[in-house]
């Protein structure tokens, strides 16, 4: 005996995709939120006003990447909303269209790539400044110019940027994984 689903219940394949969107949306949301918090704390410890010009450039790029990570977190939450919308009957106003969902996922991936690029620039600048300070210190001599000293707080800028790269990588992987699921489902049912 065949059991028919009710007309308002989506097919199992759609329910599976909705579950994937919900799971990865929440995973991305919480992982990226935690990494944004850690990066924010690291940047607070740098003591922005007291930093020399070189370190401030690394902080600037980290702040830009942190803003992009905030946008990526919003995208993660949107993936959860797409999951809820998929459970509505196809054709309903709240049911997301495949093209709109693919566009959202592409924007999420682009945000991740740009965020990684910005954080990589910040990391590169910060590491270069730390390396320059380290090389310019004569061995065994006292440092009289405080701007040439490598401070532990300077390392927090590098830590924040590296953490931001990892956070954006998580978001980019999730966006591409979900985009693959959308295209895979469409190719099976086209």
XYZ file of N, CA and C in Angstrom:
570
model
N 0.838 -1.167 0.000
C 0.000 0.000 0.000
C 0.891 1.241 0.000
N 0.655 2.134 -0.892
C 1.402 3.373 -0.968
C 0.789 4.415 -0.056
N 1.640 5.096 0.658
C 1.180 6.176 1.523
C 1.498 7.476 0.809
N 0.501 8.262 0.568
C 0.687 9.548 -0.108
C 0.857 10.636 0.938
N 1.741 11.526 0.644
C 1.927 12.646 1.561
C 0.846 13.684 1.292
N 0.605 14.485 2.275
C -0.402 15.524 2.111
C 0.115 16.556 1.117
N -0.775 17.276 0.429
C -0.318 18.224 -0.581
C 0.547 19.349 -0.020
N 0.415 19.673 1.252
C 1.195 20.772 1.815
C 2.557 20.317 2.328
N 2.788 19.014 2.379
C 4.067 18.501 2.867
C 5.049 18.382 1.705
N 6.233 18.968 1.841
C 7.201 18.903 0.738
C 7.745 17.487 0.564
N 8.237 17.176 -0.612
C 8.815 15.853 -0.845
C 10.047 15.622 0.026
N 10.433 14.361 0.225
C 11.590 14.053 1.082
C 12.884 14.743 0.639
N 13.093 14.884 -0.668
C 14.328 15.534 -1.139
C 14.383 16.995 -0.691
N 13.254 17.682 -0.749
C 13.205 19.084 -0.310
C 13.398 19.158 1.204
N 12.787 18.232 1.929
C 12.978 18.214 3.389
C 14.447 17.981 3.746
N 15.112 17.136 2.967
C 16.533 16.859 3.211
C 17.370 18.116 2.953
N 17.095 18.803 1.849
C 17.823 20.045 1.555
C 17.541 21.091 2.630
N 16.282 21.189 3.054
C 15.928 22.144 4.116
C 16.690 21.825 5.395
N 16.810 20.544 5.719
C 17.571 20.139 6.905
C 19.038 20.514 6.792
N 19.596 20.342 5.589
C 20.997 20.712 5.357
C 21.185 22.214 5.494
N 20.265 22.988 4.910
C 20.344 24.455 5.037
C 20.245 24.867 6.503
N 19.312 24.265 7.231
C 19.131 24.627 8.634
C 20.376 24.277 9.442
N 20.882 23.055 9.265
C 22.051 22.615 10.031
C 23.282 23.469 9.723
N 23.597 23.611 8.438
C 24.799 24.371 8.085
C 24.635 25.864 8.366
N 23.416 26.371 8.246
C 23.171 27.768 8.600
C 23.472 28.026 10.060
N 22.963 27.134 10.938
C 23.219 27.325 12.370
C 24.678 27.068 12.724
N 25.288 26.043 12.114
C 26.707 25.779 12.382
C 27.543 26.992 11.977
N 27.308 27.491 10.757
C 28.039 28.677 10.304
C 27.795 29.873 11.198
N 26.539 30.072 11.578
C 26.185 31.204 12.428
C 26.974 31.173 13.732
N 26.926 30.043 14.436
C 27.555 29.981 15.755
C 29.083 29.940 15.668
N 29.623 29.205 14.701
C 31.086 29.140 14.567
C 31.637 30.520 14.197
N 31.017 31.168 13.214
C 31.509 32.479 12.806
C 31.268 33.531 13.885
N 30.173 33.425 14.607
C 29.927 34.364 15.704
C 30.994 34.214 16.792
N 31.326 32.967 17.129
C 32.365 32.732 18.138
C 33.716 33.254 17.654
N 34.033 33.018 16.389
C 35.320 33.485 15.853
C 35.350 35.011 15.743
N 34.219 35.618 15.442
C 34.138 37.088 15.414
C 34.369 37.643 16.822
N 33.812 36.983 17.829
C 33.987 37.410 19.213
C 35.463 37.324 19.611
N 36.112 36.211 19.276
C 37.527 36.033 19.609
C 38.375 37.094 18.910
N 38.084 37.328 17.625
C 38.837 38.349 16.882
C 38.596 39.738 17.459
N 37.360 40.021 17.826
C 37.035 41.314 18.428
C 37.771 41.521 19.736
N 37.817 40.486 20.568
C 38.540 40.571 21.846
C 40.034 40.799 21.582
N 40.593 40.083 20.600
C 42.016 40.266 20.275
C 42.280 41.695 19.824
N 41.358 42.256 19.056
C 41.543 43.636 18.594
C 41.381 44.636 19.742
N 40.511 44.345 20.683
C 40.359 45.226 21.849
C 41.654 45.239 22.655
N 42.305 44.087 22.776
C 43.556 44.008 23.534
C 44.703 44.754 22.870
N 44.589 45.069 21.591
C 45.679 45.773 20.918
C 45.792 47.208 21.377
N 44.752 47.760 21.969
C 44.795 49.135 22.443
C 44.961 50.102 21.291
N 43.980 50.138 20.429
C 44.022 50.893 19.170
C 44.666 52.280 19.270
N 44.300 53.143 20.212
C 44.872 54.499 20.195
C 46.379 54.549 20.430
N 46.925 53.591 21.155
C 48.346 53.652 21.499
C 49.243 52.939 20.496
N 48.694 52.462 19.402
C 49.494 51.722 18.432
C 50.208 52.647 17.472
N 51.433 52.273 17.085
C 52.124 53.038 16.046
C 51.406 52.867 14.705
N 51.743 53.731 13.759
C 51.044 53.762 12.471
C 51.057 52.417 11.759
N 52.158 51.711 11.771
C 52.252 50.443 11.058
C 51.270 49.409 11.571
N 51.196 49.259 12.880
C 50.286 48.286 13.471
C 48.838 48.700 13.249
N 48.578 49.988 13.243
C 47.211 50.466 13.018
C 46.683 50.078 11.641
N 47.561 49.961 10.658
C 47.136 49.528 9.329
C 46.629 48.087 9.393
N 47.327 47.236 10.116
C 46.876 45.853 10.299
C 45.546 45.790 11.023
N 45.367 46.679 11.995
C 44.109 46.742 12.735
C 42.986 47.205 11.810
N 43.275 48.188 10.955
C 42.276 48.671 10.003
C 41.756 47.528 9.128
N 42.680 46.735 8.562
C 42.267 45.629 7.701
C 41.509 44.565 8.493
N 41.907 44.340 9.735
C 41.190 43.385 10.576
C 39.767 43.871 10.860
N 39.615 45.161 11.103
C 38.275 45.713 11.352
C 37.397 45.593 10.105
N 37.983 45.839 8.928
C 37.228 45.683 7.675
C 36.781 44.232 7.504
N 37.685 43.302 7.787
C 37.345 41.887 7.679
C 36.290 41.493 8.710
N 36.366 42.091 9.894
C 35.370 41.822 10.934
C 33.988 42.316 10.504
N 33.942 43.461 9.843
C 32.661 43.961 9.311
C 32.112 43.007 8.252
N 32.982 42.505 7.386
C 32.540 41.531 6.387
C 32.088 40.232 7.046
N 32.727 39.859 8.145
C 32.305 38.661 8.871
C 30.922 38.859 9.469
N 30.620 40.069 9.912
C 29.272 40.367 10.410
C 28.247 40.151 9.306
N 28.567 40.584 8.096
C 27.680 40.354 6.962
C 27.546 38.855 6.680
N 28.649 38.122 6.781
C 28.609 36.670 6.561
C 27.725 35.979 7.594
N 27.738 36.462 8.816
C 26.887 35.888 9.863
C 25.415 36.123 9.528
N 25.115 37.280 8.960
C 23.744 37.560 8.511
C 23.350 36.572 7.414
N 24.279 36.282 6.498
C 23.997 35.297 5.455
C 23.706 33.928 6.068
N 24.460 33.543 7.094
C 24.206 32.261 7.759
C 22.778 32.205 8.295
N 22.349 33.296 8.889
C 20.982 33.340 9.408
C 19.968 33.262 8.268
N 20.303 33.854 7.123
C 19.423 33.781 5.953
C 19.300 32.343 5.449
N 20.364 31.558 5.567
C 20.296 30.158 5.154
C 19.272 29.400 6.002
N 19.200 29.731 7.280
C 18.207 29.107 8.159
C 16.801 29.518 7.719
N 16.639 30.772 7.333
C 15.329 31.242 6.845
C 14.946 30.548 5.532
N 15.929 30.300 4.678
C 15.661 29.557 3.440
C 15.169 28.159 3.787
N 15.787 27.538 4.795
C 15.360 26.197 5.219
C 13.900 26.201 5.645
N 13.504 27.198 6.400
C 12.101 27.290 6.822
C 11.191 27.496 5.621
N 11.621 28.333 4.678
C 10.827 28.597 3.486
C 10.669 27.377 2.603
N 11.691 26.517 2.556
C 11.612 25.313 1.733
C 10.527 24.353 2.216
N 10.187 24.447 3.470
C 9.173 23.548 4.022
C 7.755 23.994 3.679
N 7.608 25.190 3.095
C 6.298 25.623 2.606
C 6.034 24.972 1.259
N 4.796 24.920 0.914
C 4.407 24.321 -0.361
C 5.040 25.098 -1.518
N 5.614 24.381 -2.510
C 6.184 25.089 -3.666
C 5.131 25.979 -4.326
N 5.544 27.167 -4.694
C 4.620 28.129 -5.288
C 4.068 29.101 -4.271
N 4.182 28.766 -2.980
C 3.717 29.685 -1.936
C 4.656 30.887 -1.897
N 4.152 32.004 -1.428
C 4.960 33.231 -1.430
C 6.199 33.118 -0.544
N 6.165 32.290 0.484
C 7.310 32.158 1.386
C 8.301 31.089 0.924
N 7.928 30.301 -0.084
C 8.828 29.266 -0.611
C 9.904 29.938 -1.466
N 11.206 29.776 -1.113
C 12.257 30.474 -1.860
C 12.415 29.905 -3.271
N 12.713 30.774 -4.192
C 12.971 30.346 -5.564
C 14.428 29.909 -5.667
N 14.680 28.938 -6.530
C 16.026 28.388 -6.670
C 17.019 29.475 -7.082
N 16.637 30.328 -8.018
C 17.549 31.384 -8.490
C 17.895 32.362 -7.370
N 16.909 32.725 -6.557
C 17.173 33.641 -5.444
C 18.071 32.987 -4.393
N 17.839 31.705 -4.147
C 18.661 30.976 -3.189
C 20.098 30.865 -3.689
N 20.263 30.554 -4.972
C 21.612 30.461 -5.548
C 22.313 31.818 -5.484
N 21.582 32.898 -5.732
C 22.170 34.242 -5.662
C 22.623 34.553 -4.235
N 21.804 34.211 -3.243
C 22.162 34.409 -1.837
C 23.435 33.645 -1.492
N 23.520 32.399 -1.955
C 24.697 31.583 -1.665
C 25.944 32.131 -2.364
N 25.782 32.612 -3.592
C 26.925 33.217 -4.287
C 27.405 34.468 -3.553
N 26.473 35.289 -3.088
C 26.851 36.482 -2.319
C 27.568 36.093 -1.029
N 27.102 35.016 -0.392
C 27.769 34.525 0.814
C 29.188 34.073 0.531
N 29.376 33.371 -0.600
C 30.716 32.912 -0.972
C 31.613 34.086 -1.325
N 31.080 35.057 -2.059
C 31.876 36.242 -2.430
C 32.275 37.025 -1.187
N 31.347 37.171 -0.249
C 31.663 37.857 1.007
C 32.795 37.140 1.733
N 32.739 35.802 1.744
C 33.803 35.026 2.379
C 35.146 35.224 1.701
N 35.147 35.195 0.357
C 36.396 35.402 -0.372
C 36.971 36.794 -0.127
N 36.134 37.803 -0.199
C 36.610 39.175 0.027
C 37.097 39.319 1.472
N 36.363 38.739 2.419
C 36.782 38.794 3.819
C 38.129 38.124 4.040
N 38.335 36.969 3.378
C 39.632 36.299 3.491
C 40.741 37.149 2.885
N 40.465 37.755 1.739
C 41.462 38.601 1.085
C 41.843 39.786 1.965
N 40.851 40.433 2.534
C 41.099 41.589 3.399
C 41.905 41.163 4.633
N 41.530 40.028 5.233
C 42.263 39.548 6.406
C 43.682 39.104 6.030
N 43.844 38.549 4.834
C 45.192 38.184 4.377
C 46.067 39.420 4.209
N 45.498 40.487 3.675
C 46.251 41.743 3.545
C 46.657 42.239 4.937
N 45.709 42.224 5.877
C 46.015 42.644 7.248
C 47.069 41.771 7.897
N 46.978 40.457 7.680
C 47.982 39.546 8.238
C 49.344 39.800 7.641
N 49.377 39.971 6.331
C 50.658 40.216 5.662
C 51.326 41.479 6.158
N 50.547 42.546 6.284
C 51.102 43.809 6.785
C 51.578 43.648 8.223
N 50.771 43.012 9.049
C 51.123 42.850 10.467
C 52.375 41.992 10.642
N 52.455 40.905 9.906
C 53.627 40.034 10.012
C 54.874 40.757 9.493
N 54.723 41.516 8.415
C 55.856 42.279 7.879
C 56.356 43.296 8.902
N 55.443 43.973 9.570
C 55.830 44.948 10.598
C 56.541 44.257 11.753
N 56.011 43.118 12.200
C 56.662 42.375 13.284
C 58.042 41.885 12.859
N 58.157 41.408 11.636
C 59.451 40.945 11.136
C 60.448 42.095 11.049
N 59.986 43.233 10.560
C 60.855 44.414 10.465
C 61.341 44.838 11.846
N 60.426 44.854 12.820
C 60.831 45.216 14.185
C 61.843 44.220 14.733
N 61.624 42.941 14.471
C 62.509 41.906 14.990
C 63.898 42.007 14.361
N 63.956 42.207 13.058
C 65.240 42.287 12.362
C 66.014 43.544 12.749
N 65.287 44.631 13.019
C 65.957 45.899 13.322
C 66.513 45.966 14.739
N 66.212 44.982 15.563
C 66.732 44.991 16.934
C 68.135 44.399 16.956
N 69.101 45.163 17.414
C 70.457 44.611 17.496
C 70.514 43.566 18.619
N 71.199 42.461 18.358
C 71.256 41.417 19.384
C 72.020 41.883 20.630
N 71.423 41.676 21.769
C 72.058 41.986 23.039
C 72.067 43.445 23.426
N 71.533 44.328 22.601
C 71.536 45.756 22.926
C 70.165 46.174 23.433
N 70.172 47.190 24.266
C 68.905 47.712 24.777
C 68.226 48.537 23.682
N 66.932 48.434 23.636
C 66.169 49.185 22.634
C 65.720 50.490 23.274
N 66.129 51.587 22.662
C 65.772 52.892 23.213
C 64.545 53.486 22.533
N 64.237 53.038 21.324
C 63.074 53.538 20.586
C 61.911 52.562 20.795
N 60.896 52.952 21.588
C 59.791 52.024 21.879
C 59.008 51.587 20.642
N 59.039 52.388 19.575
C 58.292 52.003 18.373
C 58.944 50.823 17.651
N 60.199 50.528 17.987
C 60.905 49.402 17.357
C 60.791 48.120 18.158
N 60.173 48.195 19.318
C 60.018 47.016 20.168
C 58.861 46.154 19.675
N 59.068 44.848 19.724
C 57.979 43.918 19.431
C 57.222 43.711 20.737
N 55.975 44.155 20.713
C 55.146 44.014 21.906
C 54.237 42.801 21.743
N 53.917 42.171 22.844
C 53.013 41.014 22.788
C 51.666 41.413 22.212
N 51.234 42.636 22.472
C 49.941 43.085 21.964
C 49.938 43.210 20.434
N 51.121 43.446 19.842
C 51.194 43.505 18.382
C 50.830 42.159 17.760
N 51.121 41.106 18.465
C 50.827 39.768 17.963
C 49.314 39.531 17.917
N 48.572 40.212 18.772
C 47.115 40.059 18.763
C 46.500 40.491 17.423
N 47.125 41.436 16.759
C 46.628 41.863 15.439
C 46.759 40.705 14.452
N 47.888 40.016 14.508
C 48.093 38.856 13.631
C 47.098 37.758 13.981
N 46.925 37.506 15.267
C 45.977 36.479 15.718
C 44.562 36.801 15.238
N 44.158 38.056 15.376
C 42.812 38.454 14.935
C 42.644 38.231 13.441
N 43.633 38.648 12.644
C 43.542 38.477 11.195
C 43.527 37.005 10.790
N 44.354 36.193 11.410
C 44.364 34.762 11.090
C 43.042 34.099 11.483
N 42.503 34.493 12.608
C 41.216 33.962 13.047
C 40.109 34.381 12.078
N 40.192 35.590 11.577
C 39.201 36.075 10.617
C 39.305 35.315 9.294
N 40.512 34.980 8.876
C 40.675 34.166 7.665
C 39.960 32.831 7.848
N 40.187 32.199 9.004
C 39.544 30.909 9.273
C 38.018 31.041 9.313
N 37.527 32.112 9.919
C 36.074 32.307 10.015
C 35.462 32.493 8.631
N 36.115 33.275 7.786
C 35.603 33.469 6.430
C 35.699 32.179 5.609
N 36.709 31.381 5.876
C 36.827 30.096 5.189
C 35.638 29.201 5.531
N 35.253 29.181 6.790
C 34.087 28.387 7.211
C 32.844 28.831 6.440
N 32.616 30.134 6.386
C 31.442 30.650 5.680
C 31.468 30.355 4.193
N 32.647 30.456 3.583
C 32.773 30.183 2.153
C 32.520 28.710 1.847
N 33.076 27.832 2.659
C 32.858 26.393 2.457
C 31.382 26.053 2.602
N 30.723 26.617 3.594
C 29.295 26.358 3.789
C 28.492 26.859 2.590
N 28.799 28.059 2.118
C 28.064 28.612 0.970
C 28.244 27.728 -0.258
N 29.472 27.298 -0.522
C 29.704 26.439 -1.687
C 29.054 25.068 -1.521
N 29.080 24.530 -0.316
C 28.446 23.231 -0.069
C 26.937 23.324 -0.329
N 26.314 24.367 0.187
C 24.871 24.529 -0.020
C 24.549 24.804 -1.489
N 25.384 25.581 -2.147
C 25.178 25.847 -3.575
C 25.277 24.549 -4.376
N 26.213 23.693 -4.009
C 26.333 22.389 -4.655
C 25.075 21.556 -4.431
N 24.532 21.586 -3.219
C 23.303 20.828 -2.920
C 22.139 21.338 -3.769
N 22.056 22.651 -3.917
C 20.972 23.242 -4.710
C 21.101 22.807 -6.168
N 22.308 22.890 -6.716
C 22.513 22.510 -8.114
C 22.344 21.010 -8.316
N 22.782 20.215 -7.356
C 22.628 18.769 -7.440
C 21.153 18.388 -7.435
N 20.387 19.009 -6.557
C 18.947 18.740 -6.501
C 18.279 19.159 -7.804
N 18.666 20.312 -8.331
C 18.057 20.812 -9.569
C 18.390 19.906 -10.751
N 19.644 19.397 -10.801
C 20.016 18.545 -11.925
C 19.328 17.176 -11.861
N 19.014 16.704 -10.651
C 18.301 15.430 -10.519
C 16.823 15.570 -10.869
N 16.278 16.767 -10.669
C 14.843 16.951 -10.882
C 14.519 17.803 -12.099
N 15.536 18.078 -12.911
C 15.289 18.896 -14.100
C 14.790 18.077 -15.271
